[in-house]
Short mmCIF file of C-alpha atoms in Angstrom, two decimals:
data_model
loop_
_atom_site.label_atom_id
_atom_site.label_comp_id
_atom_site.label_asym_id
_atom_site.label_seq_id
_atom_site.Cartn_x
_atom_site.Cartn_y
_atom_site.Cartn_z
CA UNK A 11 18.11 4.84 24.68
CA UNK A 12 14.49 5.90 24.60
CA UNK A 13 12.85 7.85 27.40
CA UNK A 14 10.97 5.86 30.03
CA UNK A 15 7.68 7.57 29.17
CA UNK A 16 8.11 6.68 25.51
CA UNK A 17 8.94 3.10 26.44
CA UNK A 18 5.77 2.88 28.52
CA UNK A 19 3.72 4.23 25.61
CA UNK A 20 5.24 1.69 23.22
CA UNK A 21 4.67 -1.17 25.67
CA UNK A 22 1.09 -0.08 26.28
CA UNK A 23 0.30 0.19 22.58
CA UNK A 24 1.94 -3.15 21.90
CA UNK A 25 -0.16 -4.89 24.54
CA UNK A 26 -3.32 -3.14 23.40
CA UNK A 27 -2.95 -3.94 19.69
CA UNK A 28 -1.38 -7.42 19.84
CA UNK A 29 -3.71 -10.40 19.49
CA UNK A 30 -2.77 -14.05 20.10
CA UNK A 31 -0.82 -16.59 18.09
CA UNK A 32 -3.00 -19.40 16.78
CA UNK A 33 -0.93 -22.51 17.43
CA UNK A 34 -3.28 -24.64 15.33
CA UNK A 35 -1.74 -22.87 12.36
CA UNK A 36 1.63 -24.12 11.10
CA UNK A 37 2.69 -20.84 9.50
CA UNK A 38 3.96 -17.52 10.78
CA UNK A 39 5.21 -14.54 8.80
CA UNK A 40 7.67 -12.16 10.43
CA UNK A 41 7.52 -8.66 8.92
CA UNK A 42 10.56 -6.49 9.60
CA UNK A 43 9.37 -2.93 10.16
CA UNK A 44 11.73 -1.59 12.82
CA UNK A 45 14.01 0.55 10.66
CA UNK A 46 13.45 4.21 9.94
CA UNK A 47 15.27 4.53 6.61
CA UNK A 48 17.56 7.55 6.80
CA UNK A 49 17.92 7.83 3.03
CA UNK A 50 14.18 8.38 2.60
CA UNK A 51 14.78 11.76 4.33
CA UNK A 52 11.48 12.00 6.14
CA UNK A 53 10.23 12.38 9.73
CA UNK A 54 7.77 9.63 8.86
CA UNK A 55 8.82 5.99 9.20
CA UNK A 56 9.96 4.44 5.94
CA UNK A 57 7.40 1.70 6.52
CA UNK A 58 4.55 4.23 6.48
CA UNK A 59 5.35 5.66 3.08
CA UNK A 60 2.52 4.67 0.77
CA UNK A 61 2.25 2.93 -2.54
CA UNK A 62 -1.10 3.53 -4.22
CA UNK A 63 -2.60 4.93 -1.06
CA UNK A 64 -1.55 2.16 1.35
CA UNK A 65 1.54 2.17 3.64
CA UNK A 66 4.10 -0.38 2.48
CA UNK A 67 4.11 -2.31 5.76
CA UNK A 68 0.32 -2.68 5.52
CA UNK A 69 0.67 -3.91 1.95
CA UNK A 70 3.13 -6.58 3.04
CA UNK A 71 0.83 -7.60 5.91
CA UNK A 72 -2.20 -7.77 3.59
CA UNK A 73 -0.31 -9.90 1.06
CA UNK A 74 0.68 -12.37 3.80
CA UNK A 75 -2.87 -12.79 5.08
CA UNK A 76 -5.13 -12.36 2.02
CA UNK A 77 -6.25 -15.77 0.84
CA UNK A 78 -4.62 -17.37 3.89
CA UNK A 79 -6.81 -16.77 6.92
CA UNK A 80 -4.74 -19.07 9.11
CA UNK A 81 -1.41 -17.23 8.74
CA UNK A 82 0.03 -15.85 12.00
CA UNK A 83 2.01 -12.63 11.71
CA UNK A 84 4.63 -11.01 13.93
CA UNK A 85 5.46 -7.42 13.02
CA UNK A 86 8.77 -6.19 14.40
CA UNK A 87 8.63 -2.48 15.19
CA UNK A 88 11.32 -0.13 16.40
CA UNK A 89 11.76 3.47 15.32
CA UNK A 90 8.35 5.20 15.16
CA UNK A 91 6.95 2.01 16.72
CA UNK A 92 3.64 3.50 17.91
CA UNK A 93 2.93 5.07 14.51
CA UNK A 94 3.52 1.76 12.73
CA UNK A 95 1.41 -0.25 15.19
CA UNK A 96 -1.51 2.18 14.93
CA UNK A 97 -1.55 1.95 11.14
CA UNK A 98 -1.88 -1.83 11.31
CA UNK A 99 -4.20 -1.78 14.31
CA UNK A 100 -5.43 -4.86 16.11
CA UNK A 101 -5.74 -7.84 13.78
CA UNK A 102 -6.47 -11.50 14.38
CA UNK A 103 -3.41 -13.73 14.81
CA UNK A 104 -1.06 -10.72 14.71
CA UNK A 105 1.32 -9.70 17.45
CA UNK A 106 3.88 -6.90 17.60
CA UNK A 107 7.46 -7.33 18.78
CA UNK A 108 9.56 -4.34 19.80
CA UNK A 109 13.20 -4.09 18.72
CA UNK A 110 14.39 -1.24 20.93
CA UNK A 111 17.87 -1.06 19.36
CA UNK A 112 18.30 -2.01 15.73
CA UNK A 113 21.11 -4.57 15.66
CA UNK A 114 20.47 -6.04 12.24
CA UNK A 115 17.96 -8.25 10.48
CA UNK A 116 19.04 -11.39 12.30
CA UNK A 117 18.53 -9.66 15.62
CA UNK A 118 15.06 -8.53 14.50
CA UNK A 119 14.13 -12.16 13.80
CA UNK A 120 15.45 -13.15 17.23
CA UNK A 121 13.18 -10.53 18.81
CA UNK A 122 10.19 -11.80 16.82
CA UNK A 123 10.78 -15.43 17.74
CA UNK A 124 10.60 -14.55 21.42
CA UNK A 125 6.85 -14.09 20.80
CA UNK A 126 6.49 -17.75 19.81
CA UNK A 127 6.14 -20.62 22.27
CA UNK A 128 8.59 -23.16 20.83
CA UNK A 129 6.76 -25.90 22.70
CA UNK A 130 3.53 -25.17 20.83
CA UNK A 131 4.70 -24.20 17.35
CA UNK A 132 6.34 -26.43 14.77
CA UNK A 133 5.87 -25.28 11.21
CA UNK A 134 7.24 -22.78 8.70
CA UNK A 135 8.49 -19.26 9.36
CA UNK A 136 8.52 -16.68 6.58
CA UNK A 137 10.49 -13.43 6.88
CA UNK A 138 9.68 -10.36 4.78
CA UNK A 139 10.91 -6.76 4.78
CA UNK A 140 8.24 -4.19 5.53
CA UNK A 141 9.17 -1.95 2.60
CA UNK A 142 8.40 -4.50 -0.12
CA UNK A 143 5.20 -2.75 -1.11
CA UNK A 144 4.70 -4.46 -4.47
CA UNK A 145 4.66 -8.00 -3.09
CA UNK A 146 1.26 -9.56 -3.70
CA UNK A 147 -0.61 -12.59 -2.29
CA UNK A 148 -0.04 -14.61 -5.46
CA UNK A 149 3.74 -14.22 -5.23
CA UNK A 150 3.77 -15.19 -1.56
CA UNK A 151 1.68 -18.28 -2.30
CA UNK A 152 4.03 -19.16 -5.15
CA UNK A 153 7.05 -18.83 -2.84
CA UNK A 154 5.37 -21.00 -0.21
CA UNK A 155 4.62 -23.73 -2.78
CA UNK A 156 8.20 -23.64 -4.07
CA UNK A 157 9.58 -23.97 -0.54
CA UNK A 158 7.30 -26.85 0.46
CA UNK A 159 7.81 -28.71 -2.81
CA UNK A 160 11.59 -28.24 -2.77
CA UNK A 161 12.19 -30.17 0.42
CA UNK A 162 14.72 -27.55 1.52
CA UNK A 163 15.15 -26.43 5.10
CA UNK A 164 15.64 -22.78 4.13
CA UNK A 165 14.80 -20.84 1.00
CA UNK A 166 15.66 -17.38 -0.26
CA UNK A 167 13.36 -15.47 -2.62
CA UNK A 168 15.61 -13.94 -5.23
CA UNK A 169 15.26 -11.26 -7.84
CA UNK A 170 16.72 -11.14 -11.33
CA UNK A 171 18.44 -7.85 -12.14
CA UNK A 172 17.43 -6.71 -15.62
CA UNK A 173 19.54 -3.55 -15.99
CA UNK A 174 23.15 -3.12 -17.08
CA UNK A 175 25.50 -5.35 -15.09
CA UNK A 176 27.61 -2.36 -14.09
CA UNK A 177 24.60 -0.91 -12.24
CA UNK A 178 23.88 -4.07 -10.25
CA UNK A 179 24.93 -3.27 -6.69
CA UNK A 180 22.96 -6.08 -5.07
CA UNK A 181 24.43 -9.01 -3.19
CA UNK A 182 24.72 -12.02 -5.49
CA UNK A 183 23.23 -15.44 -4.88
CA UNK A 184 25.98 -18.05 -5.33
CA UNK A 185 24.64 -21.51 -6.14
CA UNK A 186 26.25 -24.95 -6.40
CA UNK A 187 27.39 -25.61 -9.99
CA UNK A 188 26.59 -28.76 -11.91
CA UNK A 189 30.23 -29.94 -11.49
CA UNK A 190 32.93 -29.29 -8.91
CA UNK A 191 36.55 -28.31 -9.68
CA UNK A 192 37.40 -31.98 -10.29
CA UNK A 193 34.64 -32.35 -12.85
CA UNK A 194 32.46 -34.51 -10.60
CA UNK A 195 28.70 -34.10 -10.86
CA UNK A 196 27.10 -32.23 -8.01
CA UNK A 197 24.00 -34.42 -8.19
CA UNK A 198 21.16 -33.32 -5.89
CA UNK A 199 23.30 -30.46 -4.57
CA UNK A 200 23.17 -28.60 -7.90
CA UNK A 201 21.42 -25.25 -7.52
CA UNK A 202 21.65 -25.18 -3.73
CA UNK A 203 22.61 -21.79 -2.29
CA UNK A 204 26.11 -21.64 -0.84
CA UNK A 205 26.45 -17.96 -0.07
CA UNK A 206 25.22 -14.44 -0.65
CA UNK A 207 28.19 -12.27 -1.62
CA UNK A 208 28.00 -8.52 -1.41
CA UNK A 209 28.84 -6.48 -4.50
CA UNK A 210 31.67 -4.59 -2.79
CA UNK A 211 33.29 -7.88 -1.79
CA UNK A 212 33.17 -9.13 -5.38
CA UNK A 213 34.84 -5.95 -6.60
CA UNK A 214 37.66 -6.51 -4.08
CA UNK A 215 38.52 -9.94 -5.55
CA UNK A 216 41.67 -10.42 -7.58
CA UNK A 217 41.08 -10.47 -11.33
CA UNK A 218 42.78 -13.79 -12.10
CA UNK A 219 42.23 -15.78 -8.93
CA UNK A 220 39.08 -17.90 -8.56
CA UNK A 221 36.82 -17.43 -5.56
CA UNK A 222 36.73 -20.82 -3.84
CA UNK A 223 33.83 -22.27 -1.89
CA UNK A 224 33.27 -25.61 -0.20
CA UNK A 225 29.89 -27.34 -0.15
CA UNK A 226 29.10 -30.82 1.07
CA UNK A 227 32.70 -32.00 0.68
CA UNK A 228 33.15 -30.57 -2.82
CA UNK A 229 35.07 -27.51 -4.00
CA UNK A 230 33.71 -24.96 -6.46
CA UNK A 231 35.44 -22.07 -8.23
CA UNK A 232 33.88 -18.79 -9.35
CA UNK A 233 35.68 -16.11 -11.37
CA UNK A 234 35.27 -12.44 -10.54
CA UNK A 235 33.62 -11.75 -13.90
CA UNK A 236 31.29 -14.71 -13.40
CA UNK A 237 30.13 -13.33 -10.09
CA UNK A 238 29.71 -9.79 -11.42
CA UNK A 239 27.63 -11.07 -14.33
CA UNK A 240 25.42 -13.08 -11.98
CA UNK A 241 22.03 -11.32 -12.09
CA UNK A 242 20.37 -13.24 -9.26
CA UNK A 243 20.17 -11.21 -6.05
CA UNK A 244 18.81 -11.53 -2.52
CA UNK A 245 15.36 -9.93 -2.03
CA UNK A 246 15.32 -10.19 1.76
CA UNK A 247 12.43 -12.71 1.81
CA UNK A 248 13.09 -16.09 3.44
CA UNK A 249 11.39 -19.29 4.44
CA UNK A 250 12.60 -21.58 7.24
CA UNK A 251 11.62 -24.78 8.91
CA UNK A 252 11.02 -23.50 12.41
CA UNK A 253 12.95 -26.14 14.33
CA UNK A 254 16.14 -25.49 12.34
CA UNK A 255 15.72 -21.74 12.55
CA UNK A 256 15.42 -21.93 16.35
CA UNK A 257 18.44 -24.21 16.45
CA UNK A 258 20.67 -21.73 14.62
CA UNK A 259 19.32 -18.14 14.83
CA UNK A 260 20.66 -17.56 18.35
CA UNK A 261 24.14 -18.80 17.39
CA UNK A 262 24.74 -15.93 14.95
CA UNK A 263 27.51 -13.51 15.82
CA UNK A 264 27.68 -9.73 15.53
CA UNK A 265 31.45 -9.88 15.02
CA UNK A 266 31.53 -7.66 11.95
CA UNK A 267 32.24 -4.04 11.02
CA UNK A 268 28.67 -2.95 11.83
CA UNK A 269 28.37 -5.02 15.04
CA UNK A 270 25.07 -6.34 13.74
CA UNK A 271 23.48 -9.78 13.39
CA UNK A 272 22.66 -10.52 9.76
CA UNK A 273 19.97 -12.91 8.66
CA UNK A 274 22.08 -13.75 5.59
CA UNK A 275 24.58 -15.47 7.92
CA UNK A 276 21.98 -18.22 8.36
CA UNK A 277 22.91 -19.53 4.90
CA UNK A 278 26.36 -20.48 6.13
CA UNK A 279 24.92 -21.77 9.42
CA UNK A 280 22.34 -23.96 7.68
CA UNK A 281 24.86 -25.35 5.21
CA UNK A 282 27.42 -26.02 7.97
CA UNK A 283 24.73 -27.91 9.93
CA UNK A 284 23.88 -29.97 6.79
CA UNK A 285 20.51 -28.28 6.37
CA UNK A 286 19.74 -27.55 2.71
CA UNK A 287 19.27 -24.01 1.38
CA UNK A 288 17.44 -23.32 -1.85
CA UNK A 289 16.32 -20.27 -3.80
CA UNK A 290 13.50 -19.38 -6.12
CA UNK A 291 12.49 -16.33 -8.14
CA UNK A 292 8.94 -14.98 -8.47
CA UNK A 293 7.07 -15.10 -11.77
CA UNK A 294 6.63 -11.31 -11.54
CA UNK A 295 10.12 -9.90 -11.04
CA UNK A 296 9.00 -6.46 -9.83
CA UNK A 297 7.35 -7.77 -6.65
CA UNK A 298 10.70 -8.00 -4.86
CA UNK A 299 11.42 -4.29 -5.14
CA UNK A 300 12.11 -2.42 -1.96
CA UNK A 301 13.11 1.22 -1.55
CA UNK A 302 15.61 3.32 0.33
CA UNK A 303 14.95 6.68 -1.28
CA UNK A 304 12.11 8.71 -2.74
CA UNK A 305 13.05 8.07 -6.38
CA UNK A 306 12.70 4.28 -6.03
CA UNK A 307 9.46 4.72 -4.08
CA UNK A 308 8.20 6.79 -7.03
CA UNK A 309 9.24 4.05 -9.44
CA UNK A 310 7.25 1.52 -7.38
CA UNK A 311 4.20 3.80 -7.41
CA UNK A 312 4.48 4.12 -11.18
CA UNK A 313 4.71 0.34 -11.56
CA UNK A 314 1.58 -0.08 -9.48
CA UNK A 315 -0.25 2.55 -11.56
CA UNK A 316 0.83 0.76 -14.74
CA UNK A 317 -0.56 -2.54 -13.46
CA UNK A 318 -3.88 -0.86 -12.57
CA UNK A 319 -4.08 0.70 -16.02
CA UNK A 320 -3.34 -2.62 -17.70
CA UNK A 321 -6.17 -4.28 -15.77
CA UNK A 322 -8.71 -1.59 -16.70
CA UNK A 323 -7.68 -0.23 -20.11
CA UNK A 324 -10.12 -2.37 -22.07
CA UNK A 325 -13.02 -1.83 -19.64
CA UNK A 326 -13.08 1.94 -19.07
CA UNK A 327 -11.48 5.00 -20.65
CA UNK A 328 -8.52 6.49 -18.80
CA UNK A 329 -7.37 9.70 -20.47
CA UNK A 330 -3.84 9.70 -19.07
CA UNK A 331 -2.33 6.32 -18.08
CA UNK A 332 0.37 8.12 -16.12
CA UNK A 333 -1.83 10.47 -14.10
CA UNK A 334 -4.81 8.97 -12.26
CA UNK A 335 -5.66 7.21 -8.99
CA UNK A 336 -8.29 4.51 -8.61
CA UNK A 337 -8.28 2.80 -5.20
CA UNK A 338 -7.85 -0.99 -5.33
CA UNK A 339 -11.35 -1.76 -4.05
CA UNK A 340 -12.80 0.33 -6.88
CA UNK A 341 -10.57 -1.43 -9.38
CA UNK A 342 -12.12 -4.74 -8.26
CA UNK A 343 -15.56 -3.13 -8.42
CA UNK A 344 -15.01 -2.12 -12.06
CA UNK A 345 -13.84 -5.59 -12.98
CA UNK A 346 -16.89 -7.15 -11.31
CA UNK A 347 -19.20 -4.71 -13.16
CA UNK A 348 -17.56 -5.70 -16.43
CA UNK A 349 -18.30 -9.37 -15.80
CA UNK A 350 -22.04 -8.60 -16.04
CA UNK A 351 -21.59 -7.99 -19.76
CA UNK A 352 -23.02 -4.47 -19.98
CA UNK A 353 -20.64 -1.77 -21.31
CA UNK A 354 -19.70 0.58 -18.45
CA UNK A 355 -19.08 3.77 -20.48
CA UNK A 356 -16.97 5.19 -17.67
CA UNK A 357 -14.39 7.85 -18.54
CA UNK A 358 -11.67 8.95 -16.13
CA UNK A 359 -9.96 12.27 -16.89
CA UNK A 360 -6.34 13.19 -16.33
CA UNK A 361 -5.41 13.48 -12.64
CA UNK A 362 -8.70 12.07 -11.31
CA UNK A 363 -8.62 10.72 -7.76
CA UNK A 364 -11.13 7.97 -6.97
CA UNK A 365 -10.65 7.10 -3.32
CA UNK A 366 -11.79 4.38 -1.00
CA UNK A 367 -15.51 3.82 -0.49
CA UNK A 368 -16.87 5.24 -3.77
CA UNK A 369 -19.49 3.21 -5.67
CA UNK A 370 -19.52 3.75 -9.42
CA UNK A 371 -22.32 3.38 -11.94
CA UNK A 372 -22.78 3.28 -15.71
CA UNK A 373 -22.23 6.20 -18.10
CA UNK A 374 -20.05 8.13 -15.65
CA UNK A 375 -17.71 10.93 -16.73
CA UNK A 376 -15.18 12.25 -14.23
CA UNK A 377 -13.36 15.19 -15.80
CA UNK A 378 -9.75 16.08 -15.17
CA UNK A 379 -8.43 16.56 -11.63
CA UNK A 380 -11.77 15.82 -9.98
CA UNK A 381 -11.39 14.37 -6.48
CA UNK A 382 -13.97 11.86 -5.21
CA UNK A 383 -13.57 9.94 -1.94
CA UNK A 384 -15.65 8.33 0.79
CA UNK A 385 -19.22 7.04 0.79
CA UNK A 386 -20.18 8.56 -2.56
CA UNK A 387 -22.84 6.61 -4.53
CA UNK A 388 -23.23 7.45 -8.20
CA UNK A 389 -26.39 7.07 -10.24
CA UNK A 390 -26.31 6.52 -14.01
CA UNK A 391 -25.31 9.22 -16.45
CA UNK A 392 -23.54 11.45 -13.92
CA UNK A 393 -20.93 14.02 -15.02
CA UNK A 394 -18.43 15.56 -12.60
CA UNK A 395 -16.56 18.66 -13.78
CA UNK A 396 -12.91 19.58 -13.67
CA UNK A 397 -11.22 20.33 -10.33
CA UNK A 398 -14.32 19.34 -8.39
CA UNK A 399 -14.05 18.03 -4.81
CA UNK A 400 -16.68 15.50 -3.70
CA UNK A 401 -16.24 13.61 -0.43
CA UNK A 402 -17.85 12.45 2.80
CA UNK A 403 -16.81 12.32 6.42
CA UNK A 404 -16.43 8.82 7.94
CA UNK A 405 -19.66 6.74 8.01
CA UNK A 406 -21.57 9.23 5.87
CA UNK A 407 -23.30 8.53 2.54
CA UNK A 408 -23.66 10.89 -0.39
CA UNK A 409 -26.01 10.00 -3.26
CA UNK A 410 -25.65 11.60 -6.68
CA UNK A 411 -28.57 10.08 -8.53
CA UNK A 412 -29.22 9.62 -12.26
CA UNK A 413 -28.13 12.40 -14.62
CA UNK A 414 -26.73 14.70 -11.97
CA UNK A 415 -24.34 17.27 -13.40
CA UNK A 416 -21.75 19.00 -11.22
CA UNK A 417 -19.68 21.66 -12.97
CA UNK A 418 -16.01 22.56 -12.61
CA UNK A 419 -14.53 23.79 -9.33
CA UNK A 420 -17.49 22.92 -7.11
CA UNK A 421 -17.22 21.36 -3.65
CA UNK A 422 -19.83 18.94 -2.34
CA UNK A 423 -19.11 17.37 1.05
CA UNK A 424 -20.84 15.25 3.65
CA UNK A 425 -24.38 13.93 4.08
CA UNK A 426 -25.94 14.94 0.76
CA UNK A 427 -28.56 13.57 -1.65
CA UNK A 428 -28.97 15.10 -5.09
CA UNK A 429 -32.03 13.68 -6.84
CA UNK A 430 -32.34 12.98 -10.56
CA UNK A 431 -31.38 15.69 -13.09
CA UNK A 432 -29.95 18.11 -10.54
CA UNK A 433 -27.46 20.55 -12.05
CA UNK A 434 -24.87 22.33 -9.92
CA UNK A 435 -23.05 24.96 -11.98
CA UNK A 436 -19.63 26.39 -11.19
CA UNK A 437 -19.03 28.39 -8.03
CA UNK A 438 -21.09 26.30 -5.60
CA UNK A 439 -20.05 24.90 -2.20
CA UNK A 440 -22.39 22.46 -0.40
CA UNK A 441 -21.97 20.74 2.96
CA UNK A 442 -24.31 18.37 4.77
CA UNK A 443 -23.77 17.14 8.32
CA UNK A 444 -25.34 14.22 10.20
CA UNK A 445 -27.58 16.65 12.11
CA UNK A 446 -28.29 18.87 9.15
CA UNK A 447 -28.12 16.90 5.86
CA UNK A 448 -28.66 18.36 2.40
CA UNK A 449 -31.57 17.03 0.38
CA UNK A 450 -32.09 18.49 -3.10
CA UNK A 451 -35.09 17.48 -5.21
CA UNK A 452 -35.32 16.57 -8.88
CA UNK A 453 -34.47 19.05 -11.63
CA UNK A 454 -33.04 21.68 -9.28
CA UNK A 455 -30.56 24.15 -10.84
CA UNK A 456 -28.04 25.91 -8.59
CA UNK A 457 -25.57 28.39 -10.04
CA UNK A 458 -23.44 31.40 -9.27
CA UNK A 459 -21.44 31.99 -6.11
CA UNK A 460 -23.64 29.94 -3.81
CA UNK A 461 -23.11 28.27 -0.42
CA UNK A 462 -25.56 25.71 0.95
CA UNK A 463 -25.38 24.02 4.35
CA UNK A 464 -27.81 21.57 5.90
CA UNK A 465 -30.87 22.48 3.87
CA UNK A 466 -33.81 20.85 2.08
CA UNK A 467 -34.65 22.13 -1.42
CA UNK A 468 -37.78 20.98 -3.18
CA UNK A 469 -37.79 19.88 -6.82
CA UNK A 470 -37.67 22.22 -9.85
CA UNK A 471 -36.22 25.13 -7.82
CA UNK A 472 -33.71 27.62 -9.30
CA UNK A 473 -31.11 29.17 -6.96
CA UNK A 474 -28.48 31.74 -7.93
CA UNK A 475 -25.87 33.73 -5.95
CA UNK A 476 -27.27 32.80 -2.53
CA UNK A 477 -26.31 31.63 0.94
CA UNK A 478 -28.73 28.97 2.19
CA UNK A 479 -27.99 27.73 5.74
CA UNK A 480 -30.33 25.29 7.52
CA UNK A 481 -33.35 26.29 5.43
CA UNK A 482 -36.31 24.59 3.77
CA UNK A 483 -36.69 25.95 0.24
CA UNK A 484 -40.20 25.46 -1.13
CA UNK A 485 -41.28 25.15 -4.71
CA UNK A 486 -43.70 28.02 -5.37
CA UNK A 487 -45.44 28.11 -8.75
CA UNK A 488 -46.53 31.54 -9.95
CA UNK A 489 -49.76 32.26 -11.81
CA UNK A 490 -48.01 32.02 -15.16
CA UNK A 491 -46.86 28.50 -14.28
CA UNK A 492 -43.25 29.47 -13.75
CA UNK A 493 -41.46 28.32 -10.58
CA UNK A 494 -40.36 31.25 -8.40
CA UNK A 495 -36.59 31.74 -8.75
CA UNK A 496 -34.34 32.46 -5.77
CA UNK A 497 -31.59 34.98 -6.35
CA UNK A 498 -29.20 36.89 -4.04
CA UNK A 499 -30.63 35.41 -0.83
CA UNK A 500 -28.32 35.94 2.16
CA UNK A 501 -28.68 35.88 5.98
CA UNK A 502 -28.68 39.13 7.92
CA UNK A 503 -25.09 40.41 8.08
CA UNK A 504 -23.11 40.64 11.32
CA UNK A 505 -20.44 43.24 12.03
CA UNK A 506 -21.80 45.64 9.46
CA UNK A 507 -20.58 48.57 11.61
CA UNK A 508 -16.99 47.55 10.83
CA UNK A 509 -17.45 48.13 7.11
CA UNK A 510 -17.63 51.39 5.17
CA UNK A 511 -17.45 52.26 1.54
CA UNK A 512 -14.11 53.46 0.27
CA UNK A 513 -15.99 55.85 -1.96
CA UNK A 514 -17.06 57.82 1.15
CA UNK A 515 -13.52 59.09 1.59
CA UNK A 516 -13.50 60.95 -1.72
#
């Protein structure tokens, strides 16, 4: 049991971040995010592990609501509840439900349904696992259409296993055959889901005895080999007509080895109550992937990266398709730029990180392992060197205007404007704050081991091996027409009494 103080914190956060159900909407998605995931071997909740920079539970939430502004959501939290709730934050038509003790997926749905007023809601309930980080809005919309058009009362979203049969450890979807054991046509029942059978239970079957199931007064036989070779598996995504779900979900028993309530038991309950159960598979098979360990999470990340590369490979140059990061908003930005018909001439080096908030421009070269994130605005013809770090603090803007060149290993951070044709050679660190921004004029050249904070530098100035802190640097033209260069400028030292030359001891 959790400590009383922790319970109060969870309750307070839940009340603070939960909005209200919109009962004018006829749809609600329940996202199961209460589990921790022991096999992921992390102090962080499994649901907060990221795919392409976004926690998986947030990806599932976004996919449920993007393109469907009327969808209600109920997110079931449990272990690390406060962490999960704070990542999602307060959203319209979203409420959180707290599953204090994890008693199975069916129990989690029961906890979620307590947040709905059955007298006000009568529509469709969708259930999704919070670790399905590759699910996208298009696949959810496809599943919704299939459910509505099928006329079924319950539907399971299934995956198709494409590896060797011997490696398929998923529970199998068992459907009604076209004919029963007597050879009679199944008619409209054909393809209905009778049961989900776990892999270990299939292995325990006798080799030569058929597995027998009853459905709608007919008997069907399935051989052990037939079940093992069945590639259709349960993804953990469901759709229900609400009134039938409410009728049956609270009748489920925890009388099993784990003492848990399983959502899969609803298939038997629906069939026994003469409510039809169907299944459909997504057009993109990978979207139903979930993860229990770090290796599968890495596979999902690689799949996402591959999809990003495929969407951009004929628009920009990406030096290494297996080693780059371009945040999704920037991916969309690149695609929109391409629609204008002008070649982008953008090149992304190996290991480049392009994070949220960055605005690109034409003729941009980001060399290998450069890191750019935040409110960075690029001009045209900008080059960023290897291993460079460029970023802003929240709500800040940095402008790197046309033909700016930043060499390898530099760091530029915060409220900064570099005017046209500025060159920052290797060894430079620059930081601008809200109170003390950096403004550097056109054609400035900065080189050597130099640190600049919160300063204004006029155009055409040359600075080398200097420390410039909260200064105004003027452009002074000498009699011969040359601009005065600034070298080896540094503030007065402090603590000089603590330092002596080693040479003095010899």
